[in-house]
XYZ file of C-alpha atoms in Angstrom:
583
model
C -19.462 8.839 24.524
C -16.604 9.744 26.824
C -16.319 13.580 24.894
C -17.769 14.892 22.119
C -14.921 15.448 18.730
C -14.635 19.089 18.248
C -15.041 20.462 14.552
C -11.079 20.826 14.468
C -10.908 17.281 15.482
C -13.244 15.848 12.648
C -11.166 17.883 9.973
C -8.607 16.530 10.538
C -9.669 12.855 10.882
C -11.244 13.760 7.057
C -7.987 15.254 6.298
C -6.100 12.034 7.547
C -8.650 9.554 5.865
C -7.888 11.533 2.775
C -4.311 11.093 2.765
C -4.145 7.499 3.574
C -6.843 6.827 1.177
C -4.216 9.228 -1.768
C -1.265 6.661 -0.429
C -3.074 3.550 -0.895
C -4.153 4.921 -4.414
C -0.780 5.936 -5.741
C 1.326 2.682 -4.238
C -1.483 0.712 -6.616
C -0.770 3.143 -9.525
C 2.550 2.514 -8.890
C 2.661 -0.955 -8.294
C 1.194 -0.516 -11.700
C 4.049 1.177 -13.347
C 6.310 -0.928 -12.195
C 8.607 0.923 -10.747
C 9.781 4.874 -9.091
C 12.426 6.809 -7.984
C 11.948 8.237 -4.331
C 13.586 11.903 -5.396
C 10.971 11.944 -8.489
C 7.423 13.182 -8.591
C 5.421 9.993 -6.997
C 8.261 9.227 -4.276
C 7.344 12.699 -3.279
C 3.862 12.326 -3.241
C 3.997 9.563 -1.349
C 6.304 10.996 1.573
C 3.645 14.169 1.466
C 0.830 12.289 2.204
C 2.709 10.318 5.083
C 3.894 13.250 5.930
C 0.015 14.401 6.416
C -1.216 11.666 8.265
C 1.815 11.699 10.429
C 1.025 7.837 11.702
C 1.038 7.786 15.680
C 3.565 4.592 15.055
C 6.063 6.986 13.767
C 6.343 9.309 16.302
C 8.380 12.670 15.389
C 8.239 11.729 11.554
C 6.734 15.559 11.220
C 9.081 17.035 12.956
C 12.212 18.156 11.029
C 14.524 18.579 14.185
C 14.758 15.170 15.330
C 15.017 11.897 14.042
C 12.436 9.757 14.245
C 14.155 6.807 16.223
C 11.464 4.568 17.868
C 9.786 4.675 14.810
C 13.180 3.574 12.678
C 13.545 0.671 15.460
C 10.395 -0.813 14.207
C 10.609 -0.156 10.650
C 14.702 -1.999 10.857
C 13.086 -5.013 12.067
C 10.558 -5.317 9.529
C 12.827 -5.001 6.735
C 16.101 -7.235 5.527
C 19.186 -6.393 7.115
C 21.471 -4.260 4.907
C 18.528 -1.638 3.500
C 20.129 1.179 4.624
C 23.126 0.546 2.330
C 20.769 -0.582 -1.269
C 19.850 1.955 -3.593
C 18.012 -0.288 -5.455
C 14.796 -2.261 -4.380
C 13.119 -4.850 -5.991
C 9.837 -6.239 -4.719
C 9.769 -10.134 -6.337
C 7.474 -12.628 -5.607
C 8.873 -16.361 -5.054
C 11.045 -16.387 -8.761
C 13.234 -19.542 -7.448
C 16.134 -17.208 -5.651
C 15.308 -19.771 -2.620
C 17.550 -22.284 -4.881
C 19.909 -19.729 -5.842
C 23.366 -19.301 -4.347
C 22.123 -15.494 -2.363
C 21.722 -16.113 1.390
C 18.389 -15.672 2.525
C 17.475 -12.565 4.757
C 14.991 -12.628 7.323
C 13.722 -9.571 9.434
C 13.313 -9.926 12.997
C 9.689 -9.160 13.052
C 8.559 -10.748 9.356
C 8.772 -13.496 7.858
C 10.153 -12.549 4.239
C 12.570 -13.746 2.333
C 14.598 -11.138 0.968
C 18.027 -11.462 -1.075
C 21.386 -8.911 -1.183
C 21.612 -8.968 -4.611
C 25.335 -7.172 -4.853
C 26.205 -3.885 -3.009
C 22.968 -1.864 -4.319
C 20.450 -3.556 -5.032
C 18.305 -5.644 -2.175
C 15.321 -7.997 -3.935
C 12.709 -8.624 -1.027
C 10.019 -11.290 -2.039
C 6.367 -10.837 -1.112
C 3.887 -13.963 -1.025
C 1.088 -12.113 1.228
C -0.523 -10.028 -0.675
C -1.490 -6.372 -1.446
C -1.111 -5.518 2.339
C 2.621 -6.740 2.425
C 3.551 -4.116 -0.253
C 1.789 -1.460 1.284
C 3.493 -2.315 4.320
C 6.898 -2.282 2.700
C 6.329 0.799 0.914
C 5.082 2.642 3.640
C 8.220 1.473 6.015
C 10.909 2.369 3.226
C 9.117 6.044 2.378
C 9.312 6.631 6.396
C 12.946 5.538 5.908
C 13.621 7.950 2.825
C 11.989 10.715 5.326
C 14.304 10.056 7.944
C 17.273 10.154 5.759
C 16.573 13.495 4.046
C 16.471 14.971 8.143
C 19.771 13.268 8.644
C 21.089 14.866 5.232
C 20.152 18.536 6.098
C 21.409 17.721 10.063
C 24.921 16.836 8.718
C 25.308 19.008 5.497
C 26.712 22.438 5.525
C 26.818 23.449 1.884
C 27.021 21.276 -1.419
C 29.618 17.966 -0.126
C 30.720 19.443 3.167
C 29.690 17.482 6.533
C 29.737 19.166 10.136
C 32.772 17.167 12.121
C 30.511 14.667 14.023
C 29.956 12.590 10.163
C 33.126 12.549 9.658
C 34.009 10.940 12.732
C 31.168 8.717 12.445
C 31.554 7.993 8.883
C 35.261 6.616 9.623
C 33.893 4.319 12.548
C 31.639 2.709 10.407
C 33.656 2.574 7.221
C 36.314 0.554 9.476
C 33.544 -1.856 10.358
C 33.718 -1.055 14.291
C 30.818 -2.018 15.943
C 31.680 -3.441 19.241
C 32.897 -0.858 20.856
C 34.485 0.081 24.668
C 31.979 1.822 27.265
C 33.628 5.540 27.164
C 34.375 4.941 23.614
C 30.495 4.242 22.944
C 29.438 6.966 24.511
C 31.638 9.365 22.613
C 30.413 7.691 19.751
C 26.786 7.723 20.912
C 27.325 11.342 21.960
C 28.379 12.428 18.441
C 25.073 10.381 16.942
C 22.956 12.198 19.376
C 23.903 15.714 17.901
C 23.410 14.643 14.528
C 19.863 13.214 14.841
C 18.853 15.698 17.733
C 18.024 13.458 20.073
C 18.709 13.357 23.797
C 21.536 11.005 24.263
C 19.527 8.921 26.169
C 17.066 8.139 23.652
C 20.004 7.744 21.061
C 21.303 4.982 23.238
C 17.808 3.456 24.216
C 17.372 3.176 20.425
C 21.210 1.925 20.214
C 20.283 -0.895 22.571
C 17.027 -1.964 21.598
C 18.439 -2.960 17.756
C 21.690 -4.502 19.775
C 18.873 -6.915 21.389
C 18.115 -8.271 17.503
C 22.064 -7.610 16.486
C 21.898 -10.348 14.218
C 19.216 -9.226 12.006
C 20.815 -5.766 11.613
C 23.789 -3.580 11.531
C 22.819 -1.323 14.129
C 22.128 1.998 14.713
C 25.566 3.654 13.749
C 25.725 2.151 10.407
C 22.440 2.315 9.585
C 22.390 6.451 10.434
C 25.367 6.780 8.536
C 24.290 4.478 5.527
C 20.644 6.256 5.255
C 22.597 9.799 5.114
C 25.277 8.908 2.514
C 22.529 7.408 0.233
C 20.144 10.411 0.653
C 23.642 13.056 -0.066
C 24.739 11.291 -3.446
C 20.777 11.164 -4.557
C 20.904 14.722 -4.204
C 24.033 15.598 -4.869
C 25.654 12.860 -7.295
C 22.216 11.998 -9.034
C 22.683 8.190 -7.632
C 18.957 7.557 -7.434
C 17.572 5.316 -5.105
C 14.619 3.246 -7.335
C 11.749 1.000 -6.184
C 10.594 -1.390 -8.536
C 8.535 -4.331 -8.829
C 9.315 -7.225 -10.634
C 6.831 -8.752 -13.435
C 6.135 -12.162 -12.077
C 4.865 -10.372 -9.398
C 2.337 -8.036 -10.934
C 0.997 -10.835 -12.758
C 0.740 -13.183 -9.676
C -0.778 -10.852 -7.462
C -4.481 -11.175 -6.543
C -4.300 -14.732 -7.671
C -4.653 -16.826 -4.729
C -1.393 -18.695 -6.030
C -0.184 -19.416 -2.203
C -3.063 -19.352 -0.640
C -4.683 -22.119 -2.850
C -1.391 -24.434 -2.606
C -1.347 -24.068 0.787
C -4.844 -25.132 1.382
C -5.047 -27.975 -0.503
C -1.449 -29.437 1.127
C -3.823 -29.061 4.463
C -6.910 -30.896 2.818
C -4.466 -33.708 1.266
C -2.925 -34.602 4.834
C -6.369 -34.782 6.485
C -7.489 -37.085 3.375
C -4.383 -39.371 3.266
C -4.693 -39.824 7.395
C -8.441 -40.108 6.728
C -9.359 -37.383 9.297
C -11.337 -35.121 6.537
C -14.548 -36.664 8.607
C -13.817 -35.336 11.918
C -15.713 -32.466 12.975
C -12.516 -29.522 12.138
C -12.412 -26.681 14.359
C -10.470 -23.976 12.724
C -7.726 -21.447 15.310
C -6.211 -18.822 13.904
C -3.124 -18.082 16.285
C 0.727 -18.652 17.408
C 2.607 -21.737 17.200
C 2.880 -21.958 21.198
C -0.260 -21.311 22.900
C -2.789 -24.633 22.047
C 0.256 -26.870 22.216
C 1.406 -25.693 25.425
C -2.091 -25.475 26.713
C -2.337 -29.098 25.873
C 0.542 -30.529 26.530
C 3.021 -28.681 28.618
C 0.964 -30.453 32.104
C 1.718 -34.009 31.340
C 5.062 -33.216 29.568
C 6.603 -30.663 32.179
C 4.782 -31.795 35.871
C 7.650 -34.327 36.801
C 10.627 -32.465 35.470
C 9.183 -29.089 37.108
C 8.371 -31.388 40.423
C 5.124 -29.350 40.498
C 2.054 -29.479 38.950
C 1.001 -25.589 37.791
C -1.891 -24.600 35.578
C -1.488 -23.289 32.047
C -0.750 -19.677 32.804
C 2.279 -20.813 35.055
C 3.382 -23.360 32.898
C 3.180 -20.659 29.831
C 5.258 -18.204 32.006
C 7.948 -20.880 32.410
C 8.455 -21.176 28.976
C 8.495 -17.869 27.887
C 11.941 -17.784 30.139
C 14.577 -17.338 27.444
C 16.739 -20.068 29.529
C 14.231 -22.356 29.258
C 14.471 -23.529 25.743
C 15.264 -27.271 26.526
C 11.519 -27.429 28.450
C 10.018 -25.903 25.024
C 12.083 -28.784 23.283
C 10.577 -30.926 25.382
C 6.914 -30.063 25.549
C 6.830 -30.356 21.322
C 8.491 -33.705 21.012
C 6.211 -34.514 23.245
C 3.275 -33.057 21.328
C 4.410 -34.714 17.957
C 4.061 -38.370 19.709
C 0.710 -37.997 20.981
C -1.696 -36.247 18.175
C 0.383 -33.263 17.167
C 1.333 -33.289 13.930
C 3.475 -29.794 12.252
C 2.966 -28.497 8.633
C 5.724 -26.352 7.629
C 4.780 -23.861 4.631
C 6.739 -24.656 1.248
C 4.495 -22.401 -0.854
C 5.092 -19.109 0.159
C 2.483 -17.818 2.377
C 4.695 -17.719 5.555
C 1.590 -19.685 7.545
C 2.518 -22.525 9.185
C 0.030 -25.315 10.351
C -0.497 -27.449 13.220
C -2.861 -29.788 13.588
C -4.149 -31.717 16.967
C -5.847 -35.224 16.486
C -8.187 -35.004 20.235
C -8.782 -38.756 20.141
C -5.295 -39.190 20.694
C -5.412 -36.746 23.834
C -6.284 -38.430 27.675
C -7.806 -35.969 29.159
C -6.752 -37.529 32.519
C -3.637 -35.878 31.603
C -4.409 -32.492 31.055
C -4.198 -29.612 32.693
C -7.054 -29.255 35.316
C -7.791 -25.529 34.731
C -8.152 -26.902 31.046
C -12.622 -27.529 31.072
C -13.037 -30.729 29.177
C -15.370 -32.838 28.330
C -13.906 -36.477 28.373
C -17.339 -38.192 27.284
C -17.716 -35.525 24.103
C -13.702 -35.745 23.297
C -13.906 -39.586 22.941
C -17.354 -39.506 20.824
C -16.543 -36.941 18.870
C -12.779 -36.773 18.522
C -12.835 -33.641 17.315
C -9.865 -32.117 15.286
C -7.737 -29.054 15.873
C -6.366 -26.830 13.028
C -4.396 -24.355 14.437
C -2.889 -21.500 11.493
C -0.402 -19.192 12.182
C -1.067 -15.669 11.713
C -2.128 -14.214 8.107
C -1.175 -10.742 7.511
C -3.702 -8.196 6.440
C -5.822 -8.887 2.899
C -3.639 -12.588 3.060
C -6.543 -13.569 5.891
C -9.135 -13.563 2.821
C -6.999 -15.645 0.764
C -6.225 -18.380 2.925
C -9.197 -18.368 4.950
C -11.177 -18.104 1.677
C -9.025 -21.267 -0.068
C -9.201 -23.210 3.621
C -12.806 -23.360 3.566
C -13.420 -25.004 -0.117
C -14.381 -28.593 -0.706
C -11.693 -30.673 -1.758
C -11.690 -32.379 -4.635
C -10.642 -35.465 -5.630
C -11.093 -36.732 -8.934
C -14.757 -36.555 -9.914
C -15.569 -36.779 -5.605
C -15.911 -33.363 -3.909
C -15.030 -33.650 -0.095
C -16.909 -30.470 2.181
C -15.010 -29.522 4.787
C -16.732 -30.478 8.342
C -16.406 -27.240 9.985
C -17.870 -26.958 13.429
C -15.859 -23.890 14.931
C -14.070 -20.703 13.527
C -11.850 -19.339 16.182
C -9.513 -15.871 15.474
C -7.265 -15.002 18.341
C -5.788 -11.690 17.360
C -3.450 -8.723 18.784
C -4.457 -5.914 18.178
C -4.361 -2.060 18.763
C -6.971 -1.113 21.784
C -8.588 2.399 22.179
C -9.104 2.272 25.487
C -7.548 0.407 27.921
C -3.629 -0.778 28.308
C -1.586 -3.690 26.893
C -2.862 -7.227 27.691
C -6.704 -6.439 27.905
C -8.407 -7.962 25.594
C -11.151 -6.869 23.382
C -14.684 -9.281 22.452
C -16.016 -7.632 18.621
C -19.534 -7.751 17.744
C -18.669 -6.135 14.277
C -15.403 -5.526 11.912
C -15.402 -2.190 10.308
C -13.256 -2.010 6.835
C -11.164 0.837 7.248
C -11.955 3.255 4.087
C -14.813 1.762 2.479
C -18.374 1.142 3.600
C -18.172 -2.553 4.352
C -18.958 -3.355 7.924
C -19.398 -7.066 8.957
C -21.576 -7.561 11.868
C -21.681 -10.740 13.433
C -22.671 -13.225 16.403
C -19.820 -13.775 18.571
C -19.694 -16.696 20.727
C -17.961 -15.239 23.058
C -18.658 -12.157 25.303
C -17.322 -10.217 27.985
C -18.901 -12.307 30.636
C -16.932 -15.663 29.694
C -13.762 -13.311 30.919
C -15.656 -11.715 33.905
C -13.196 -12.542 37.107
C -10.007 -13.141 35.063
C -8.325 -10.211 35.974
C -8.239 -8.404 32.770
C -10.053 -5.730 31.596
C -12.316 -6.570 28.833
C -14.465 -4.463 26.013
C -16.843 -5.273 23.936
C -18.082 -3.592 20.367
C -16.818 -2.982 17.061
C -13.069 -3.566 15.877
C -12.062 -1.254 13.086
C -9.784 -3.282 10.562
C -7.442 -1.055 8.905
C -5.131 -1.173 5.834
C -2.125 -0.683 7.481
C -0.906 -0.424 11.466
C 1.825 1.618 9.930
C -0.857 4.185 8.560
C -2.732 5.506 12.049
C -3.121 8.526 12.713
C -4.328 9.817 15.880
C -7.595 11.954 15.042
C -8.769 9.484 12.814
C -8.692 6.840 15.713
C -9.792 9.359 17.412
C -13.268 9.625 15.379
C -13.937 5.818 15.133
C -13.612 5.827 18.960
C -15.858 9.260 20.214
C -18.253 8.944 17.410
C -21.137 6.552 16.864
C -18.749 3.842 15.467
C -18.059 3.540 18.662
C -14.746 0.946 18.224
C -12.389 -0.504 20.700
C -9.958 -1.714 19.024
C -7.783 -1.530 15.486
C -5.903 -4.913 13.867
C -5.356 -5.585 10.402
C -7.292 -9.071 9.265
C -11.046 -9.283 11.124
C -12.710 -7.825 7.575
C -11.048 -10.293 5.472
C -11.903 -13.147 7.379
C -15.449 -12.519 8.055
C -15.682 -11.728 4.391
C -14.479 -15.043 3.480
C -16.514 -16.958 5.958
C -19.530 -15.332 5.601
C -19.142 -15.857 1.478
C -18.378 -19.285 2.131
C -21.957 -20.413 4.180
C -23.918 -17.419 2.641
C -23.278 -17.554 -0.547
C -20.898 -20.436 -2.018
C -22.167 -22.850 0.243
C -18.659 -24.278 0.803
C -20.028 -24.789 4.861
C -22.994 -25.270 7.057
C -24.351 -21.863 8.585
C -24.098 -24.071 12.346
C -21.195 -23.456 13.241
C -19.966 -21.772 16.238
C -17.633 -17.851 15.633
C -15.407 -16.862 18.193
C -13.231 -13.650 18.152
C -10.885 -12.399 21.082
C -8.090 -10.329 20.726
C -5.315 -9.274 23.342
C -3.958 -5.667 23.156
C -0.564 -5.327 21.839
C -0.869 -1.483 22.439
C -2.824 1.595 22.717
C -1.892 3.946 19.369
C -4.106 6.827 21.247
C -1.581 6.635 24.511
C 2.088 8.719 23.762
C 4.310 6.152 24.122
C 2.060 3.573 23.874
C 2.422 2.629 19.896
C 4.062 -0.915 18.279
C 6.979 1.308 17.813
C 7.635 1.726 22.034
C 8.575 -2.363 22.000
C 7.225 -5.142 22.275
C 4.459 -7.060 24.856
C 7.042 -9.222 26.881
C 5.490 -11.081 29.724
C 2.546 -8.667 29.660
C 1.345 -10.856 26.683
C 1.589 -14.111 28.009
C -1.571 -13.910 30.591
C -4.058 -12.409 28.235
C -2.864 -14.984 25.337
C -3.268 -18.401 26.982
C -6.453 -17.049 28.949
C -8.170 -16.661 25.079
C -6.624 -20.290 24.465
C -7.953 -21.704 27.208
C -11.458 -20.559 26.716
C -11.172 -21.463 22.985
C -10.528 -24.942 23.842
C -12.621 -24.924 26.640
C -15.263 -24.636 23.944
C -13.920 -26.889 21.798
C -13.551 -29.905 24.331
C -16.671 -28.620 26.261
C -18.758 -27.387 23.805
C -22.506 -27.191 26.346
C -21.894 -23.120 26.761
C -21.305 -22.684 22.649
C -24.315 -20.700 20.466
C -23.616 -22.463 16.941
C -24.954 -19.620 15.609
C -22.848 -17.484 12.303
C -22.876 -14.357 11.801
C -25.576 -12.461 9.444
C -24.246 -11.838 5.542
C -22.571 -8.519 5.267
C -23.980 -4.914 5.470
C -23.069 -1.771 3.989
C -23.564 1.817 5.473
């Protein structure tokens, strides 16, 4: 161990695990209910208990002199645009509003559809599970938090307002957003007093929601919004209400989207009669295996060069460079690529890769394939988007069933489960990457040890730093709190690294050879994840911004040596993991 945790250190992790455990209890009893008002007795308990764990992600959230603004960043582009100004909140599940006349709202950073009802009341629709409301809840209680601060910064006594509201208030009643250089400073100057913030962190924030400008209505209005609500809750009785509509407690826990979206999967494999082919399962972006695949024959003449994946990946991750992307995907779709956009809900969309349709001539040649296996085996390539959180069980749990047709039952052929992950690291920087041996389920006692075909030596010489050991999988990102990362990391648990899925998907593929016999116990397990962040590092949270560049290297160096496996399969174990364990 690097240092031994003091006794002050473990109380507070207990204290922490306590009070995320109380959250997680309450949002089910209220999920329950049906519905709560964030001024009444559970909307209170729920902002003192996030208020206790005081999650690293949210920054200065304890602090009632300053405004938590990194931490409101990430929380506006994770919900609809427009929540600052709705009192009312319903979480729906998919109720048909798609075919409704209401424009569909998308966050910047999640996929959701979510609906402006009328001027106070916002529907958002959830399709992925327990996690996703959790994740909602806990975003719109920081939100509630913030909004009280910005209440008692600008109120005097009962409805008076220090001067710097009412200025701002009649710049965003007018609808001025653009704004001159001296005249946004003024303005940002004014802000800056109100929230107590430096005002170079006011405009930093300012500027980083201008980047997604379309997907919000920046940081004056959404200041001034959050305030006004929070002063007529108080001081008008207009209470601001979460509630939950029926369809969705009754769908939830069902598998509804999970099990449509399977069997759409195993019906496309059957119709193209591909449900034969040895499958090898990725779970991953929509970029990397495609570029890794195909960007070398589709790019090399236009580019005039021929560069290996990394390059080629760094190329198209240019923002100008949108008409190469173009080009690499319709280039894709004509030789074995073939897209599945999700219809039912789960936000998880599908590619699929048909090898025998690949000539490995043509590849990239820091790409290690085996052209004799490819063209005797032809393996196939199912690449699924990322799940989020306890979705990972359902869909990974629906993928692996038999298909049935009729009175025939079809196994699926899996050789190779592959998770490529970002996740939180405990020690280390953004864009290492971390090797599990074991997934740790935050909050209970189930632990999920298993053999990973991969280790830090297939990385050795890559220049990244890699770890190796147990990942803890946590309930929410949005939930961490610094001594209880802290613990998992000094003490005997010994993890390097945090992400929300690992747990769920283990448990689902170990149920699924173990127990259900859905697949054969030979198949190969491979887990790599690349660090989005270091939650233990100030500064160093989601909530600082995202990977950029940094991301690109560690991301397409996992791909490669996924498909090196894949399409060169001599250095693979086929061995699974043992069933599960419990402490």
């Amino acid at each position: 161990m690097e240092e031994e945790m003091n006794e002050l250190q473990i109380k507070r992790a207990r204290e922490a695990r306590a009070a995320i455990e109380r959250l997680y209890i309450e949002m089910r009893h209220l999920f329950n209910r049906g519905r709560y008002r964030q001024l009444g007795e559970a909307g209170e308990v729920l902002t003192d208990a996030l208020l206790t764990v005081s999650p690293e992600i949210y920054g200065a959230m304890s602090d009632p002199y300053k405004v938590e603004l990194d931490g409101l960043v990430y929380v506006l582009d994770r919900l609809p645009k427009g929540i600052e100004e709705t009192r009312l909140i319903k979480l729906i599940s998919s109720e048909g509003y798609e075919d409704s006349g209401f424009e569909v709202i998308m966050p910047a950073k999640r996929r959701r559809n979510c609906y402006r009802i009328d001027q106070e009341q916002m529907f958002i629709e959830v399709t992925r599970g327990r996690s996703e409301i959790y994740d909602i809840l806990t975003h719109l209680t920081f939100m509630y938090i913030e909004a009280r601060k910005i209440r008692e910064h600008v109120q005097i006594r009962d409805a008076k307002t220090i001067v710097e509201w009412k200025k701002l208030g009649a710049m965003v009643e007018e609808g001025v957003r653009e704004l001159p250089l001296e005249e946004e400073e003024l303005a940002l100057t004014y802000l800056s007093n109100i929230l107590g913030r430096t005002f170079e962190e006011t405009r930093h924030a300012y500027r980083r929601l201008e980047q997604n400008k379309s997907t919000n209505n920046g940081l004056f209005h959404a200041i001034y919004w959050m305030g006004k609500l929070a002063m007529e809750d108080e001081l008008e009785g207009k209470e601001r209400v979460i509630s939950f509509s029926p369809t969705l407690r009754e769908r939830i826990g069902q598998h509804l989207y999970g099990e449509r979206w399977a069997n759409a999967i195993k019906q496309y494999l059957h119709q193209k009669k591909l449900f034969d082919r040895p499958l090898h399962i990725i779970s991953a972006n929509m970029h990397s295996v495609m570029n890794s695949l195909y960007a070398y024959p589709a790019l090399t003449k236009t580019l005039g060069k021929a560069l290996d994946v990394e390059a080629l990946a760094n190329e198209l991750s240019l923002a100008e460079h949108g008409a190469l992307r173009k080009k690499v995907r319709k280039y894709a779709l004509t030789h074995g690529m073939h897209e599945q956009q999700d219809p039912f809900g789960t936000n998880i969309s599908v590619q699929i890769f048909d090898t025998a349709r690949l000539n490995p001539k043509l590849l990239a040649p820091d790409l290690e394939v085996d052209s004799a296996f490819i063209q005797e085996e032809k393996p196939l390539i199912l690449v699924m988007d990322y799940a989020f959180g306890e979705q990972a069980y359902e869909t990974m749990d629906e993928l692996l069933r038999p298909y049935t047709v009729g009175d025939e039952i079809f196994p699926m052929n899996v050789k190779s489960i592959n998770i490529m992950g970002k996740a939180g690291i405990l020690e280390g920087g953004k864009g290492d990457i971390m090797i599990p041996d074991a997934h740790v389920f935050e909050g209970t006692a189930d632990n999920y040890p298993f053999k990973n075909d991969f280790c830090c030596n297939d990385f050795e010489g890559e220049g990244v730093f890699v770890c190796s050991g147990p990942m803890i999988t946590v309930l929410g990102t949005s939930l961490q709190n610094r001594d209880l990362l802290a613990y998992f990391k000094y003490s005997s648990w010994s993890g390097i690294g945090l992400e929300m899925e690992g747990a769920h998907y283990q448990k689902a593929i170990q149920a699924a050879y173990a127990i259900r016999k859905h697949i054969e116990s030979e198949i190969a397990l491979r887990y790599a994840y690349y660090a989005s962040d270091n939650p233990l590092i100030t500064g160093g949270t989601l909530a600082s911004g995202s990977l950029g560049s940094v991301g690109v290297k560690p991301t397409y160096l996992i791909t490669k040596k996924i498909l090196g496996r894949i399409l060169n399969p001599i250095h693979s174990t086929g061995e699974l993991s043992p069933a599960p364990a419990l402490v």
